[in-house]
CSV table of C-alpha atoms in Angstrom, one decimal:
chain,number,residue,atom,x,y,z
A,1321,MET,CA,10.1,-0.9,-8.0
A,1322,GLY,CA,11.3,-0.7,-4.5
A,1323,THR,CA,8.0,-1.4,-2.9
A,1324,LYS,CA,7.6,-4.9,-4.0
A,1325,GLN,CA,10.8,-6.1,-2.4
A,1326,THR,CA,11.4,-3.7,0.5
A,1327,LYS,CA,8.1,-3.6,2.3
A,1328,VAL,CA,8.9,-6.7,4.5
A,1329,CYS,CA,12.4,-5.6,5.1
A,1330,GLN,CA,11.4,-2.1,6.2
A,1331,ALA,CA,8.7,-3.4,8.4
A,1332,SER,CA,11.1,-5.8,10.0
A,1333,ASN,CA,13.6,-3.1,10.6
A,1334,ALA,CA,10.9,-0.9,12.1
A,1335,GLY,CA,10.1,-3.7,14.6
A,1336,GLY,CA,13.7,-4.1,15.5
A,1337,GLU,CA,13.2,-7.5,17.3
A,1338,SER,CA,13.9,-11.0,16.4
A,1339,PRO,CA,11.5,-13.9,16.9
A,1340,GLN,CA,14.3,-15.7,18.8
A,1341,ASN,CA,14.7,-12.9,21.4
A,1342,PRO,CA,13.5,-13.9,24.8
A,1343,PRO,CA,11.0,-11.8,26.7
A,1344,GLY,CA,12.3,-8.5,27.9
A,1345,THR,CA,15.0,-8.2,25.2
A,1346,ARG,CA,13.1,-6.4,22.5
A,1347,LYS,CA,14.7,-3.0,23.3
A,1348,GLY,CA,14.0,-1.7,19.8
A,1349,THR,CA,10.3,-2.0,20.1
A,1350,PRO,CA,8.7,-0.9,23.4
A,1351,ALA,CA,5.1,-1.8,24.0
A,1352,ARG,CA,4.0,1.8,23.4
A,1353,GLU,CA,5.8,2.0,20.0
A,1354,ARG,CA,4.2,-1.3,19.0
A,1355,ALA,CA,0.8,0.1,19.8
A,1356,ASP,CA,1.6,3.2,17.8
A,1357,PHE,CA,2.4,1.0,14.8
A,1358,TRP,CA,-0.9,-0.7,14.9
A,1359,SER,CA,-2.8,2.5,15.4
A,1360,SER,CA,-0.9,4.1,12.5
A,1361,LEU,CA,-1.5,1.3,10.0
A,1362,GLY,CA,-4.8,0.0,11.3
A,1363,LEU,CA,-7.5,1.3,8.9
A,1364,ARG,CA,-11.0,1.7,10.2
A,1365,SER,CA,-14.1,1.9,8.2
A,1366,GLY,CA,-14.4,5.6,9.0
A,1367,ASP,CA,-11.1,6.5,7.4
A,1368,LYS,CA,-11.4,8.9,4.5
A,1369,PHE,CA,-8.6,7.2,2.7
A,1370,GLY,CA,-9.8,4.3,0.6
A,1371,ARG,CA,-13.5,5.2,0.8
A,1372,CYS,CA,-15.3,4.7,-2.5
A,1373,GLY,CA,-18.5,6.2,-3.8
A,1374,ALA,CA,-20.5,3.0,-3.5
A,1375,GLY,CA,-19.8,3.0,0.3
A,1376,THR,CA,-17.9,-0.3,0.2
A,1377,LEU,CA,-14.3,-0.7,1.2
A,1378,PRO,CA,-11.5,-2.2,-0.9
A,1379,PRO,CA,-10.3,-5.7,-0.1
A,1380,TYR,CA,-7.3,-4.7,1.9
A,1381,HIS,CA,-9.3,-3.1,4.6
A,1382,LYS,CA,-10.9,-6.4,5.5
A,1383,ARG,CA,-7.6,-8.2,5.4
A,1384,ILE,CA,-5.9,-5.8,7.7
A,1385,LYS,CA,-8.8,-6.0,10.2
A,1386,MET,CA,-8.5,-9.8,10.1
A,1387,VAL,CA,-4.8,-9.7,10.9
A,1388,GLN,CA,-5.4,-7.3,13.8
A,1389,ASP,CA,-8.2,-9.5,15.1
A,1390,LEU,CA,-6.0,-12.6,14.9
A,1391,MET,CA,-3.2,-10.8,16.9
A,1392,LEU,CA,-5.7,-9.8,19.6
A,1393,LEU,CA,-7.0,-13.4,19.9
A,1394,VAL,CA,-3.4,-14.7,20.2
A,1395,ARG,CA,-2.7,-12.1,22.9
A,1396,GLN,CA,-5.8,-13.3,24.8
A,1397,GLY,CA,-4.7,-16.9,24.5
A,1398,LYS,CA,-7.7,-17.9,22.4
A,1399,GLN,CA,-5.9,-20.6,20.3
A,1400,ASP,CA,-9.0,-22.1,18.7
A,1401,GLU,CA,-10.4,-18.7,17.7
A,1402,ALA,CA,-7.0,-17.5,16.4
A,1403,THR,CA,-6.8,-20.7,14.3
A,1404,GLU,CA,-10.2,-20.1,12.8
A,1405,MET,CA,-9.4,-16.4,12.1
A,1406,LEU,CA,-6.2,-17.6,10.3
A,1407,ARG,CA,-8.3,-20.0,8.2
A,1408,LEU,CA,-10.7,-17.2,7.2
A,1409,LEU,CA,-7.7,-15.0,6.3
A,1410,ARG,CA,-6.2,-17.7,4.2
A,1411,GLN,CA,-9.5,-18.3,2.5
A,1412,ASP,CA,-9.9,-14.6,1.7
A,1413,LEU,CA,-6.4,-14.6,0.2
A,1414,GLY,CA,-7.1,-17.7,-1.9
A,1415,MET,CA,-4.9,-19.9,0.2
A,1416,GLU,CA,-7.5,-22.2,1.8
A,1417,SER,CA,-6.4,-25.2,-0.3
A,1418,THR,CA,-2.7,-24.8,0.5
A,1419,SER,CA,-1.4,-28.3,1.1
A,1420,LEU,CA,0.4,-29.4,4.3
A,1421,ASP,CA,3.6,-29.8,2.2
A,1422,ASP,CA,3.4,-26.1,1.4
A,1423,VAL,CA,3.3,-25.3,5.1
A,1424,LEU,CA,6.1,-27.7,6.0
A,1425,TYR,CA,8.5,-26.7,3.2
A,1426,ARG,CA,8.1,-23.0,3.0
A,1427,TYR,CA,11.1,-22.6,0.7
A,1428,ALA,CA,9.4,-24.4,-2.2
A,1429,SER,CA,9.0,-22.5,-5.4
A,1430,PHE,CA,5.4,-21.3,-6.0
A,1431,ARG,CA,5.9,-20.1,-9.6
A,1432,ASN,CA,2.4,-18.8,-10.4
A,1433,LEU,CA,1.7,-16.9,-7.2
A,1434,VAL,CA,0.5,-13.3,-7.7
A,1435,ASP,CA,1.9,-12.3,-4.2
A,1436,PRO,CA,4.6,-14.6,-2.9
A,1437,ILE,CA,5.4,-12.2,-0.1
A,1438,THR,CA,2.0,-12.5,1.5
A,1439,HIS,CA,2.0,-16.3,0.9
A,1440,ASP,CA,5.3,-16.6,2.7
A,1441,LEU,CA,4.2,-14.4,5.6
A,1442,ILE,CA,1.0,-16.4,6.0
A,1443,ILE,CA,3.0,-19.7,6.1
A,1444,SER,CA,5.2,-18.2,8.8
A,1445,LEU,CA,2.2,-17.1,10.7
A,1446,ALA,CA,0.6,-20.6,10.5
A,1447,ARG,CA,3.8,-22.1,11.9
A,1448,TYR,CA,3.8,-19.8,14.9
A,1449,VAL,CA,0.1,-20.1,15.6
A,1450,HIS,CA,0.0,-23.9,15.3
A,1451,CYS,CA,3.4,-24.6,16.8
A,1452,PRO,CA,4.2,-22.0,19.4
A,1453,LYS,CA,7.7,-22.6,20.7
A,1454,PRO,CA,8.0,-23.0,24.5
A,1455,GLU,CA,11.4,-21.2,24.5
A,1456,GLY,CA,11.8,-17.6,23.4
A,1457,ASP,CA,9.2,-15.0,22.7
A,1458,SER,CA,6.6,-16.7,20.7
A,1459,LEU,CA,4.2,-13.9,21.0
A,1460,GLY,CA,6.8,-11.4,19.8
A,1461,ALA,CA,7.4,-13.6,16.8
A,1462,ILE,CA,3.7,-13.6,15.9
A,1463,GLU,CA,3.5,-9.8,16.5
A,1464,LYS,CA,6.3,-9.3,14.1
A,1465,VAL,CA,4.7,-11.3,11.3
A,1466,CYS,CA,1.4,-9.6,11.9
A,1467,ARG,CA,3.1,-6.2,11.6
A,1468,GLN,CA,4.7,-7.2,8.4
A,1469,LEU,CA,1.5,-8.5,6.9
A,1470,THR,CA,-0.3,-5.3,7.9
A,1471,TYR,CA,2.4,-3.2,6.4
A,1472,HIS,CA,2.5,-5.2,3.2
A,1473,LEU,CA,-1.3,-5.3,2.7
A,1474,SER,CA,-1.9,-1.7,3.5
A,1475,PRO,CA,-0.9,1.6,1.9
A,1476,HIS,CA,2.7,2.4,2.5
A,1477,SER,CA,3.3,4.3,5.7
A,1478,GLN,CA,5.5,6.8,3.9
A,1479,TRP,CA,2.4,8.0,2.0
A,1480,ARG,CA,0.8,9.0,5.3
A,1481,ARG,CA,4.0,10.8,6.4
A,1482,GLN,CA,3.9,12.8,3.1
A,1483,GLY,CA,0.4,14.0,4.0
A,1484,ILE,CA,-1.5,12.3,1.2
A,1485,MET,CA,-4.3,11.4,3.5
A,1486,LYS,CA,-4.7,15.0,4.7
A,1487,ARG,CA,-4.6,16.6,1.2
A,1488,LYS,CA,-7.3,16.5,-1.4
A,1489,PRO,CA,-6.6,13.7,-3.9
A,1490,GLN,CA,-7.1,16.1,-6.8
A,1491,ALA,CA,-4.4,18.3,-5.4
A,1492,CYS,CA,-2.0,15.4,-5.2
A,1493,LEU,CA,-2.9,14.3,-8.7
A,1494,LYS,CA,-2.5,17.8,-10.1
A,1495,ALA,CA,0.9,18.2,-8.5
A,1496,ILE,CA,2.2,14.9,-10.0
A,1497,LEU,CA,0.8,15.5,-13.4
A,1498,THR,CA,2.2,19.0,-13.6
A,1499,ALA,CA,5.7,18.1,-12.3
A,1500,LYS,CA,8.6,17.0,-14.3
A,1501,LEU,CA,8.8,13.2,-14.8
A,1502,HIS,CA,11.4,11.9,-12.3
A,1503,ASP,CA,13.5,8.9,-13.1
A,1504,GLY,CA,11.0,7.7,-15.6
A,1505,THR,CA,8.5,7.0,-12.8
A,1506,ILE,CA,4.9,8.1,-12.4
A,1507,ASP,CA,3.7,7.3,-8.9
A,1508,LEU,CA,0.0,7.7,-8.2
A,1509,SER,CA,0.0,5.3,-5.3
A,1510,GLY,CA,-2.6,6.0,-2.6
A,1511,ILE,CA,-4.7,8.5,-4.6
A,1512,HIS,CA,-8.3,7.6,-5.2
A,1513,LEU,CA,-8.7,7.8,-8.9
A,1514,THR,CA,-11.9,8.3,-11.0
A,1515,ILE,CA,-12.5,7.8,-14.7
A,1516,LYS,CA,-12.1,11.5,-15.1
A,1517,ASP,CA,-8.8,11.4,-13.4
A,1518,LEU,CA,-7.7,8.5,-15.6
A,1519,GLU,CA,-8.4,10.7,-18.7
A,1520,ARG,CA,-5.8,13.2,-17.3
A,1521,VAL,CA,-3.4,10.4,-16.6
A,1522,ILE,CA,-3.8,9.0,-20.1
A,1523,LEU,CA,-2.9,12.5,-21.6
A,1524,TYR,CA,0.1,12.7,-19.3
A,1525,LEU,CA,1.3,9.2,-20.4
A,1526,GLN,CA,0.8,10.1,-24.0
A,1527,HIS,CA,2.9,13.2,-23.6
A,1528,HIS,CA,5.7,11.4,-21.8
A,1529,SER,CA,5.4,8.0,-23.6
A,1530,ASP,CA,9.0,7.8,-24.6
A,1531,HIS,CA,10.3,8.4,-21.1
A,1532,VAL,CA,7.9,6.4,-18.8
A,1533,GLU,CA,9.6,3.3,-17.3
A,1534,ASN,CA,7.6,2.7,-14.1
A,1535,VAL,CA,3.9,3.3,-13.3
A,1536,GLU,CA,2.5,2.9,-9.8
A,1537,PHE,CA,-1.3,2.5,-9.4
A,1538,ALA,CA,-1.2,0.8,-6.0
A,1539,PHE,CA,-4.2,1.5,-3.7
A,1540,THR,CA,-5.9,3.8,-6.2
A,1541,GLU,CA,-9.3,2.2,-6.2
A,1542,ILE,CA,-9.0,1.0,-9.8
A,1543,THR,CA,-11.7,-1.4,-11.0
A,1544,ASP,CA,-11.7,-3.8,-14.0
A,1545,ASP,CA,-13.5,-1.2,-16.2
A,1546,MET,CA,-11.0,1.5,-15.3
A,1547,PHE,CA,-8.0,-0.7,-15.9
A,1548,LEU,CA,-9.3,-1.8,-19.3
A,1549,HIS,CA,-9.9,1.9,-20.1
A,1550,ILE,CA,-6.2,2.7,-19.5
A,1551,LEU,CA,-4.8,-0.6,-20.8
A,1552,PRO,CA,-4.3,0.5,-24.4
A,1553,ILE,CA,-2.0,3.4,-23.5
A,1554,LEU,CA,-0.1,1.4,-20.9
A,1555,SER,CA,0.6,-1.4,-23.4
A,1556,SER,CA,1.9,1.0,-26.0
A,1557,LEU,CA,4.5,2.6,-23.8
A,1558,PRO,CA,7.8,1.5,-25.3
A,1559,HIS,CA,10.0,1.5,-22.2
A,1560,LEU,CA,7.5,0.6,-19.5
A,1561,SER,CA,9.2,-2.1,-17.4
A,1562,THR,CA,7.2,-2.3,-14.2
A,1563,LEU,CA,3.5,-1.8,-13.5
A,1564,ALA,CA,2.1,-1.8,-9.9
A,1565,LEU,CA,-1.7,-2.5,-9.6
A,1566,ASN,CA,-1.7,-4.0,-6.1
A,1567,GLY,CA,-4.3,-3.1,-3.5
A,1568,ASN,CA,-7.1,-2.3,-5.9
A,1569,ARG,CA,-10.5,-3.7,-6.9
A,1570,LEU,CA,-9.4,-5.8,-9.8
A,1571,THR,CA,-10.8,-9.3,-10.3
A,1572,LYS,CA,-9.5,-12.3,-12.1
A,1573,ALA,CA,-11.8,-11.4,-15.1
A,1574,ILE,CA,-9.1,-8.9,-16.3
A,1575,LEU,CA,-6.5,-11.7,-16.5
A,1576,ARG,CA,-7.9,-13.0,-19.8
A,1577,GLU,CA,-7.6,-9.5,-21.4
A,1578,LEU,CA,-4.2,-8.8,-20.0
A,1579,THR,CA,-2.9,-12.3,-21.0
A,1580,GLU,CA,-4.1,-11.8,-24.5
A,1581,VAL,CA,-2.4,-8.4,-24.8
A,1582,LEU,CA,0.8,-9.9,-23.5
A,1583,LYS,CA,0.8,-12.5,-26.3
A,1584,ASP,CA,1.4,-9.7,-28.7
A,1585,PRO,CA,5.1,-8.9,-28.7
A,1586,LYS,CA,4.4,-5.3,-29.8
A,1587,LYS,CA,2.4,-4.7,-26.6
A,1588,PHE,CA,4.3,-4.0,-23.4
A,1589,PRO,CA,7.6,-4.5,-25.3
A,1590,SER,CA,9.8,-3.8,-22.2
A,1591,ILE,CA,7.6,-5.0,-19.4
A,1592,THR,CA,9.3,-7.3,-16.8
A,1593,TRP,CA,6.9,-7.2,-13.8
A,1594,ILE,CA,3.2,-6.6,-13.2
A,1595,ASP,CA,2.0,-6.6,-9.5
A,1596,LEU,CA,-1.6,-7.7,-9.2
A,1597,GLY,CA,-1.5,-8.8,-5.6
A,1598,ASN,CA,-3.9,-7.8,-2.8
A,1599,ASN,CA,-6.9,-7.4,-5.2
A,1600,VAL,CA,-10.3,-9.0,-5.0
A,1601,ASP,CA,-9.7,-12.5,-6.2
A,1602,ILE,CA,-6.5,-12.6,-8.2
A,1603,PHE,CA,-4.4,-15.2,-6.4
A,1604,SER,CA,-2.4,-16.9,-9.2
A,1605,LEU,CA,-1.2,-16.0,-12.7
A,1606,PRO,CA,-2.0,-18.0,-15.8
A,1607,GLN,CA,1.0,-19.8,-17.3
A,1608,PRO,CA,0.7,-17.9,-20.7
A,1609,PHE,CA,0.9,-14.7,-18.6
A,1610,LEU,CA,4.2,-15.8,-17.0
A,1611,VAL,CA,5.6,-17.2,-20.2
A,1612,SER,CA,4.9,-13.9,-22.0
A,1613,LEU,CA,6.8,-12.0,-19.3
A,1614,LYS,CA,9.7,-14.4,-19.4
A,1615,LYS,CA,10.0,-13.9,-23.2
A,1616,ARG,CA,10.4,-10.1,-22.6
A,1617,SER,CA,13.2,-10.6,-20.0
A,1618,PRO,CA,15.0,-13.8,-21.1
A,1619,LYS,CA,18.2,-12.8,-19.2
A,1620,GLN,CA,16.4,-12.5,-15.9
A,1621,GLY,CA,16.8,-15.7,-13.9
A,1622,ASN,CA,13.5,-15.4,-12.0
A,1623,LEU,CA,10.5,-13.2,-12.7
A,1624,PRO,CA,9.9,-10.6,-10.0
A,1625,THR,CA,6.4,-12.2,-9.6
A,1626,ILE,CA,8.2,-15.3,-8.3
A,1627,LEU,CA,9.7,-15.6,-4.9
A,1628,GLU,CA,13.2,-14.3,-5.2
A,1629,SER,CA,16.2,-14.8,-2.9
A,1630,GLY,CA,15.7,-13.0,0.3
A,1631,GLU,CA,12.2,-11.8,-0.5
A,1632,GLY,CA,9.8,-12.4,2.3
A,1633,GLN,CA,12.0,-15.0,4.0
A,1634,LEU,CA,11.6,-13.8,7.6
A,1635,SER,CA,13.4,-16.6,9.4
A,1636,ASP,CA,16.7,-17.1,7.6
A,1637,HIS,CA,18.5,-16.8,10.9
A,1638,GLU,CA,16.4,-19.7,12.1
A,1639,ASN,CA,17.4,-22.0,9.2
A,1640,GLN,CA,20.8,-20.8,8.0
A,1641,ASP,CA,21.3,-24.0,6.0
A,1642,GLY,CA,17.8,-23.7,4.3
A,1643,SER,CA,16.7,-27.0,5.8
A,1644,ALA,CA,13.1,-28.0,6.5
A,1645,ASP,CA,11.5,-27.3,9.9
A,1646,SER,CA,12.4,-29.3,12.9
A,1647,GLN,CA,10.8,-32.7,13.5
A,1648,GLU,CA,8.9,-31.3,16.5
A,1649,GLU,CA,7.3,-28.6,14.3
A,1650,VAL,CA,6.5,-31.2,11.6
A,1651,GLU,CA,4.7,-33.4,14.1
A,1652,CYS,CA,2.9,-30.4,15.6
A,1653,LEU,CA,1.7,-29.2,12.2
A,1654,GLU,CA,0.6,-32.8,11.3
A,1655,GLN,CA,-1.5,-32.9,14.4
A,1656,SER,CA,-3.0,-29.5,14.1
A,1657,PRO,CA,-6.3,-29.0,12.2
A,1658,GLN,CA,-5.8,-28.1,8.6
A,1659,PRO,CA,-7.8,-25.3,6.9
A,1660,GLN,CA,-10.8,-26.7,5.0
A,1661,SER,CA,-11.0,-26.0,1.3
């Protein structure tokens, strides 16, 4: 699954600048290009993509808007308003109770996080917002993290380039379900699915059950009921190793059902990773859930749901030795108002 580990890196490369670069040195990202990035990834309520029949938008729309509003407040120099917006964003992502130690020691292991990349980006953003450095391009550093957050929390930009937003979802789905299975992967990411569509997907999975290894349902508007409808066929696939469900309408209510299924060694026999990030209120994974995944991949040092080496670590060039933040940053964070639970 390339998306889970490459989003941040691709967004970083797209930006082309380093948080340490002084003003005027970000040659790889002119102001016009940065504006184009925000306009390309900024999702408005009028966008056809992601609209559901009930007229409500999926959670990622609100989160992207909050990141963009925070960036605007920072540009306007409204520190207090930006701090409050950051608190609201953390609250929406289930991070309002994150301790000060988590902020200070960002390389700690958060073993039950459903989305360690977002967590790490939010911590980086908190450091820049609360403790802007007098030297270097502090605004550029915040812009970079905001771009990465927007990129990670929104549908992949490549889907837009491929024209998914301009084509009818049914046409995309039909093309995928009539094509030959490629590399054991069925990728439905970004297609608004309905129950009727899921019936077609189920038939496809049954027909190719011995060859499916990866299934992508990211940003497909899947709800709890829809997921429970397709869960039996997914859990019976003998070689399914990765399952992406991020960016949907799932709630923590499905964790009980999914955890119970994982307790049965005959279900999901080859699964190693399930992405549930960026859903409604799934912010951490139950210990039995993680234990069941670990039993299925005992040779794997760290589960992909756990922060791995290099994943989401945006400031390795700042702390080459992996040490904690400077004393100045520690004092600054200790003096800054902490988000309320």
